[in-house]
Coordinates of C-alpha atoms and ligand atoms in Angstrom, one line a residue:
M1367 CA -25.5 -90.9 80.6
K1368 CA -25.3 -91.6 76.8
K1369 CA -21.9 -92.1 75.5
I1370 CA -19.9 -89.4 73.6
V1371 CA -17.9 -90.6 70.6
T1372 CA -15.4 -88.2 68.9
L1373 CA -14.2 -88.8 65.4
T1374 CA -10.9 -87.4 64.0
V1375 CA -9.9 -88.6 60.5
N1376 CA -6.9 -86.3 60.2
P1377 CA -5.3 -86.2 63.6
A1378 CA -1.9 -84.6 64.2
I1379 CA 1.0 -84.4 66.6
D1380 CA 1.2 -80.7 67.4
K1381 CA 4.8 -79.8 68.0
S1382 CA 5.5 -76.3 69.5
T1383 CA 8.7 -74.5 70.2
T1384 CA 10.1 -71.0 70.6
V1385 CA 12.9 -69.1 68.8
N1386 CA 14.5 -65.7 69.6
G1387 CA 14.1 -63.9 66.3
L1388 CA 12.7 -65.7 63.2
K1389 CA 15.0 -64.8 60.3
P1390 CA 15.6 -66.4 56.9
H1391 CA 18.8 -68.1 55.8
S1392 CA 20.2 -68.6 59.2
K1393 CA 20.2 -71.6 61.5
L1394 CA 17.6 -70.9 64.1
R1395 CA 18.1 -72.4 67.6
C1396 CA 14.8 -73.5 69.0
T1397 CA 13.9 -74.5 72.6
Q1398 CA 13.0 -78.1 73.4
P1399 CA 9.7 -78.9 71.6
V1400 CA 6.5 -79.8 73.4
Y1401 CA 4.4 -82.5 71.8
E1402 CA 0.6 -82.7 72.1
A1403 CA -2.1 -84.8 70.6
G1404 CA -4.1 -82.7 68.1
G1405 CA -6.9 -82.7 65.5
G1406 CA -10.5 -81.5 66.0
G1407 CA -12.2 -84.6 67.6
I1408 CA -9.1 -85.4 69.7
N1409 CA -9.1 -81.8 71.1
V1410 CA -12.8 -82.3 71.9
S1411 CA -11.9 -85.5 73.8
R1412 CA -9.1 -83.7 75.6
A1413 CA -11.4 -80.9 76.7
L1414 CA -14.1 -83.3 77.8
N1415 CA -11.5 -85.1 79.9
E1416 CA -10.6 -81.8 81.5
L1417 CA -14.3 -81.3 82.3
G1418 CA -14.5 -84.7 83.9
A1419 CA -16.4 -86.5 81.1
E1420 CA -15.5 -89.7 79.4
S1421 CA -15.5 -90.1 75.6
L1422 CA -14.5 -92.7 73.1
C1423 CA -11.9 -91.0 70.9
M1424 CA -11.9 -92.7 67.5
Y1425 CA -9.3 -91.7 65.0
M1426 CA -7.3 -92.9 61.9
A1427 CA -3.6 -93.3 62.5
G1428 CA -0.5 -95.1 61.4
G1429 CA 3.3 -95.0 61.5
P1430 CA 5.6 -93.9 64.3
T1431 CA 3.7 -90.6 64.7
G1432 CA 0.5 -92.7 65.1
D1433 CA 2.2 -94.6 68.0
R1434 CA 3.3 -91.4 69.5
L1435 CA -0.3 -90.1 69.4
H1436 CA -1.5 -93.2 71.1
D1437 CA 1.0 -92.7 73.9
L1438 CA 0.1 -89.1 74.3
L1439 CA -3.6 -89.9 74.7
N1440 CA -2.8 -92.9 76.9
D1441 CA -1.0 -90.5 79.3
L1442 CA -4.3 -88.5 79.5
D1443 CA -6.3 -91.7 80.2
I1444 CA -8.5 -91.1 77.2
T1445 CA -10.3 -94.2 75.8
Q1446 CA -9.1 -94.7 72.2
Q1447 CA -10.2 -96.6 69.1
V1448 CA -7.6 -96.5 66.4
V1449 CA -8.4 -97.3 62.8
P1450 CA -5.1 -98.2 61.3
T1451 CA -3.6 -96.5 58.3
A1452 CA -0.5 -97.4 56.3
D1453 CA 0.7 -93.8 56.1
S1454 CA 1.8 -91.8 59.1
V1455 CA -0.1 -89.2 61.2
R1456 CA 1.0 -85.7 60.2
E1457 CA 3.1 -83.4 62.4
N1458 CA 2.1 -79.8 62.7
L1459 CA 4.5 -77.1 63.9
A1460 CA 3.9 -73.9 65.9
V1461 CA 6.9 -71.6 66.5
T1462 CA 6.6 -68.6 68.8
D1463 CA 9.1 -65.9 68.2
I1464 CA 9.8 -64.6 71.7
A1465 CA 11.4 -61.4 70.2
N1466 CA 7.9 -60.1 69.3
N1467 CA 5.6 -62.7 70.8
Q1468 CA 4.2 -63.7 67.3
Q1469 CA 3.2 -67.3 66.7
Y1470 CA 3.7 -69.0 63.3
R1471 CA 1.6 -72.1 62.8
F1472 CA 2.5 -74.6 60.0
G1473 CA -0.2 -77.2 59.3
M1474 CA 0.5 -80.2 57.1
P1475 CA -2.2 -81.7 54.8
G1476 CA -2.3 -85.2 56.2
P1477 CA -1.4 -88.7 55.1
K1478 CA -2.5 -90.7 52.0
I1479 CA -5.6 -92.7 52.9
N1480 CA -6.7 -95.8 51.0
P1481 CA -10.4 -96.3 50.4
S1482 CA -10.4 -99.4 52.5
E1483 CA -9.1 -97.3 55.5
W1484 CA -11.8 -94.7 55.5
E1485 CA -14.4 -97.4 54.7
N1486 CA -13.1 -99.3 57.8
T1487 CA -13.6 -96.1 59.8
L1488 CA -17.3 -95.9 58.8
R1489 CA -17.8 -99.5 59.6
Q1490 CA -16.2 -99.2 63.0
L1491 CA -18.3 -96.1 63.7
G1492 CA -21.5 -97.9 62.8
A1493 CA -20.4 -100.7 65.2
V1494 CA -19.8 -98.5 68.3
L1495 CA -22.7 -96.0 68.0
A1496 CA -25.9 -96.8 69.9
E1497 CA -29.3 -95.0 70.0
G1498 CA -29.1 -91.6 71.8
D1499 CA -25.3 -91.5 71.7
F1500 CA -23.5 -88.2 70.8
L1501 CA -21.1 -88.2 67.9
V1502 CA -18.7 -85.3 67.4
A1503 CA -16.9 -85.3 64.0
S1504 CA -14.4 -82.5 63.9
G1505 CA -11.5 -81.3 61.8
S1506 CA -10.2 -81.6 58.2
L1507 CA -10.3 -84.6 55.9
C1508 CA -7.1 -86.1 54.6
P1509 CA -6.4 -85.1 51.0
D1510 CA -7.5 -88.3 49.3
M1511 CA -10.7 -88.8 51.2
P1512 CA -14.1 -88.3 49.5
I1513 CA -15.4 -84.8 50.1
D1514 CA -18.8 -86.3 51.1
F1515 CA -17.2 -88.3 54.0
Y1516 CA -19.0 -86.4 56.7
A1517 CA -22.2 -86.9 54.7
R1518 CA -21.6 -90.6 54.9
V1519 CA -21.1 -90.2 58.6
S1520 CA -24.4 -88.5 58.8
K1521 CA -26.2 -91.5 57.2
I1522 CA -24.6 -93.8 59.9
A1523 CA -25.6 -91.4 62.7
Q1524 CA -29.2 -91.3 61.4
K1525 CA -29.4 -95.1 61.1
K1526 CA -28.1 -95.5 64.6
K1527 CA -30.3 -92.6 65.9
A1528 CA -27.2 -90.9 67.3
K1529 CA -27.0 -87.1 67.7
Y1530 CA -24.4 -85.8 65.2
I1531 CA -22.4 -82.7 65.9
L1532 CA -20.2 -81.5 63.0
D1533 CA -17.4 -79.0 63.1
T1534 CA -15.4 -78.7 59.9
S1535 CA -15.1 -76.2 57.0
G1536 CA -15.5 -75.7 53.3
E1537 CA -17.1 -78.3 51.0
A1538 CA -16.8 -81.1 53.5
L1539 CA -19.0 -79.0 55.9
L1540 CA -21.5 -78.2 53.2
K1541 CA -21.9 -81.8 52.2
G1542 CA -22.2 -82.9 55.8
A1543 CA -24.8 -80.2 56.6
Q1544 CA -26.9 -81.1 53.5
A1545 CA -27.0 -84.8 54.6
G1546 CA -28.4 -83.9 58.0
V1547 CA -26.8 -83.0 61.3
F1548 CA -28.2 -82.5 64.8
L1549 CA -26.0 -79.5 65.7
L1550 CA -23.8 -77.5 63.4
K1551 CA -21.2 -75.1 64.8
P1552 CA -19.8 -72.9 62.0
N1553 CA -18.0 -69.7 62.8
L1554 CA -19.0 -66.6 61.0
G1555 CA -16.7 -67.2 58.0
E1556 CA -17.8 -70.9 57.7
L1557 CA -21.5 -69.8 57.8
A1558 CA -20.8 -67.3 55.1
A1559 CA -19.3 -70.1 52.9
L1560 CA -22.3 -72.3 53.7
C1561 CA -24.7 -69.6 52.6
G1562 CA -22.6 -68.7 49.5
V1563 CA -21.8 -65.2 50.5
D1564 CA -18.5 -63.4 51.1
T1565 CA -19.1 -61.8 54.5
I1566 CA -22.0 -61.5 56.9
S1567 CA -22.8 -58.3 58.9
F1568 CA -24.6 -58.5 62.2
H1569 CA -28.0 -57.4 60.9
E1570 CA -27.8 -60.1 58.1
L1571 CA -26.8 -62.9 60.5
E1572 CA -30.2 -63.9 61.9
P1573 CA -32.2 -64.0 58.6
L1574 CA -29.3 -65.8 56.8
A1575 CA -29.0 -68.3 59.6
Q1576 CA -32.8 -68.9 59.6
T1577 CA -32.9 -69.2 55.8
F1578 CA -30.0 -71.7 55.9
L1579 CA -31.7 -73.8 58.6
S1580 CA -35.0 -73.8 56.8
K1581 CA -33.3 -75.3 53.7
T1582 CA -31.0 -77.8 55.5
P1583 CA -31.9 -80.9 57.6
C1584 CA -30.1 -79.6 60.7
E1585 CA -31.9 -79.1 64.0
V1586 CA -29.6 -76.6 65.8
L1587 CA -27.2 -74.1 64.4
V1588 CA -24.7 -72.5 66.8
V1589 CA -22.8 -69.7 65.1
S1590 CA -19.7 -68.9 67.1
L1591 CA -18.7 -65.3 67.0
G1592 CA -15.3 -65.2 68.6
A1593 CA -15.1 -62.5 71.4
K1594 CA -18.8 -61.7 70.8
G1595 CA -20.0 -65.1 71.9
A1596 CA -22.4 -67.3 69.9
L1597 CA -25.8 -67.2 68.3
L1598 CA -28.1 -70.1 68.9
V1599 CA -30.6 -70.7 66.1
T1600 CA -33.4 -73.2 65.9
K1601 CA -36.4 -73.2 63.5
D1602 CA -38.5 -71.2 66.0
R1603 CA -36.0 -69.0 67.8
T1604 CA -32.7 -67.1 67.9
E1605 CA -30.7 -66.3 71.0
L1606 CA -27.5 -64.4 71.4
I1607 CA -25.2 -65.6 74.2
A1608 CA -22.5 -63.0 74.9
A1609 CA -19.0 -64.1 75.9
P1610 CA -17.5 -62.5 79.0
I1611 CA -14.6 -60.2 78.6
V1612 CA -11.5 -62.0 79.9
H1613 CA -7.7 -61.5 79.8
Q1614 CA -7.0 -63.3 76.6
K1615 CA -3.8 -65.2 76.1
S1616 CA -4.4 -67.4 73.0
T1617 CA -7.5 -68.2 71.0
I1618 CA -6.1 -71.5 69.8
G1619 CA -8.5 -74.3 70.8
A1620 CA -11.5 -72.0 71.5
G1621 CA -13.7 -73.7 68.9
D1622 CA -12.9 -77.3 70.0
S1623 CA -13.3 -76.3 73.7
M1624 CA -16.7 -74.8 72.8
V1625 CA -17.9 -78.0 71.1
A1626 CA -16.7 -80.1 74.0
G1627 CA -18.7 -77.8 76.4
M1628 CA -21.8 -78.1 74.3
V1629 CA -21.7 -81.9 74.0
Y1630 CA -21.0 -82.2 77.7
A1631 CA -24.1 -80.2 78.5
L1632 CA -26.2 -82.0 75.9
A1633 CA -25.2 -85.4 77.4
Q1634 CA -26.4 -84.1 80.8
G1635 CA -29.8 -83.4 79.3
K1636 CA -29.5 -79.6 79.6
S1637 CA -31.6 -77.2 77.6
L1638 CA -30.3 -75.6 74.4
T1639 CA -29.8 -72.3 76.1
E1640 CA -27.8 -73.9 78.9
V1641 CA -25.8 -76.0 76.3
V1642 CA -24.7 -72.9 74.3
R1643 CA -23.9 -70.9 77.5
Y1644 CA -21.7 -73.7 78.7
G1645 CA -20.1 -73.9 75.2
V1646 CA -19.4 -70.2 75.3
A1647 CA -17.9 -70.6 78.8
C1648 CA -15.6 -73.3 77.6
G1649 CA -14.6 -71.4 74.4
T1650 CA -13.8 -68.3 76.4
A1651 CA -12.0 -70.3 79.0
A1652 CA -9.7 -71.6 76.3
T1653 CA -8.7 -68.1 75.4
M1654 CA -7.4 -67.6 79.0
T1655 CA -4.8 -70.4 78.6
E1656 CA -1.4 -70.1 76.8
G1657 CA -0.6 -71.5 73.3
T1658 CA -2.4 -74.7 72.3
Q1659 CA -3.8 -75.4 75.8
L1660 CA -7.6 -76.0 75.9
C1661 CA -10.1 -74.8 78.6
K1662 CA -9.5 -75.3 82.3
R1663 CA -12.4 -76.6 84.3
E1664 CA -12.1 -74.0 87.1
D1665 CA -12.3 -71.1 84.6
V1666 CA -15.2 -72.8 82.8
E1667 CA -17.3 -73.0 86.0
Q1668 CA -16.6 -69.4 87.0
L1669 CA -17.4 -68.1 83.5
N1670 CA -20.5 -70.2 83.2
K1671 CA -21.8 -68.7 86.6
W1672 CA -21.1 -65.2 85.2
I1673 CA -22.9 -65.9 82.0
V1674 CA -26.0 -67.4 83.8
S1675 CA -26.2 -64.5 86.3
N1676 CA -25.7 -61.8 83.7
A1677 CA -27.8 -63.3 80.9
A1678 CA -30.7 -60.9 81.3
T1679 CA -28.5 -57.8 81.2
M1680 CA -26.5 -59.1 78.2
Q1681 CA -29.6 -59.8 76.2
K1682 CA -30.7 -56.2 76.5
M1683 CA -27.4 -54.8 75.3
E1684 CA -27.0 -53.7 71.8
I1685 CA -24.2 -55.8 70.4
T1686 CA -22.7 -55.0 67.0
V1687 CA -20.3 -57.1 65.0
Ligands
LIG2530 N1 -11.4 -63.2 72.0 C1 -12.3 -63.9 72.7 N2 -12.8 -63.5 73.9 C2 -13.7 -64.3 74.5 N3 -14.2 -65.4 74.1 C3 -13.7 -65.9 72.9 C4 -12.8 -65.2 72.1 N4 -12.5 -65.9 71.0 C5 -13.3 -67.0 71.1 N5 -14.0 -67.0 72.2 C6 -14.9 -68.0 72.7 O1 -14.7 -69.2 71.9 C7 -15.9 -69.6 71.2 C8 -15.5 -70.1 69.8 O2 -14.6 -69.2 69.2 P1 -14.6 -68.9 67.6 O3 -15.9 -68.3 67.2 O4 -13.4 -68.1 67.4 O5 -14.5 -70.3 67.0 P2 -13.7 -70.9 65.8 O6 -13.5 -69.8 64.8 O7 -14.3 -72.2 65.4 O8 -12.3 -71.2 66.6 P3 -11.1 -72.2 66.1 O9 -10.2 -71.3 65.4 O10 -10.6 -72.7 67.4 O11 -11.7 -73.3 65.2 C9 -16.7 -68.2 71.1 O12 -18.1 -68.5 70.9 C10 -16.4 -67.6 72.4 O13 -17.2 -68.2 73.5
LIG2531 MG1 -13.5 -73.8 64.3

């Protein structure tokens, strides 16, 4: 099996806690916080680990929070390659108010990065990638990084003949897509931004996605549609994979779990239909777990079986967004 490398340039320590009543101007007593390793590519490596697949988790990190991140990933037995930075890894905070079961998520921008640090990341990436490997770059850039960073990653992936999967947003996503990606996984909002429109309705989705693909050097476009599943688009076909209806607890981590499922199936040489079905199973499985937890393997296998056996029926159903 070819190796899977994940790249996270702006990782995080995700700290979550609960409070009974979120009110201003008063001292709020929180429960003992839970710490988790976070950031797009790191979440993909964590979900792959749950699926039983190995990955090389490459990320930029520094400071005491960087050490903490290393320990958290070590506890999970995930193989790491850390590109050192002078500034510290950010800490994000999620607070659930148990009085009304609302969750508030505070995301920090990320550390200051010197040009030598992100250049070093690109160099190390070039050194680890081999022909046929899968590279997943996921998550936001740090504030000082060049907006075309993911496009530079694309050049390296092309040179090394690695299959590049990109999951980010905004201008960084657009630049990366324009430079060439094997598989792009925007959600509906991200696809709208890529196409320069405000919103996309269901009847516009397929033609817009096809037009976008014809103008962009990307082989596969998987548009994730939340509870509706995902649309697989290649230059010669479009296929809707519906998500099963489940008892939903938290949608956090659905996108990262979906990407993990897709790269897992790709690395096993599955067809694109099987790849997206497995991705949808993983994304939906992530919605069945509490808080920031990703997909559970047992749920994934059950959901994937359901998707495979109900594929013909779901294809015939009229699904509207
Ligand atoms: N409410 C839901 N019910 C069932 N499945 C869901 C739901 N939300 C998400 N999923 C599953 O997760 C996949 C990815 O979800 P979504 O389209 O919300 O990605 P995203 O917007 O990138 O998510 P994230 O916020 O994690 O980045 C979907 O294709 C679907 O399989
Ligand atoms: Mg996403």
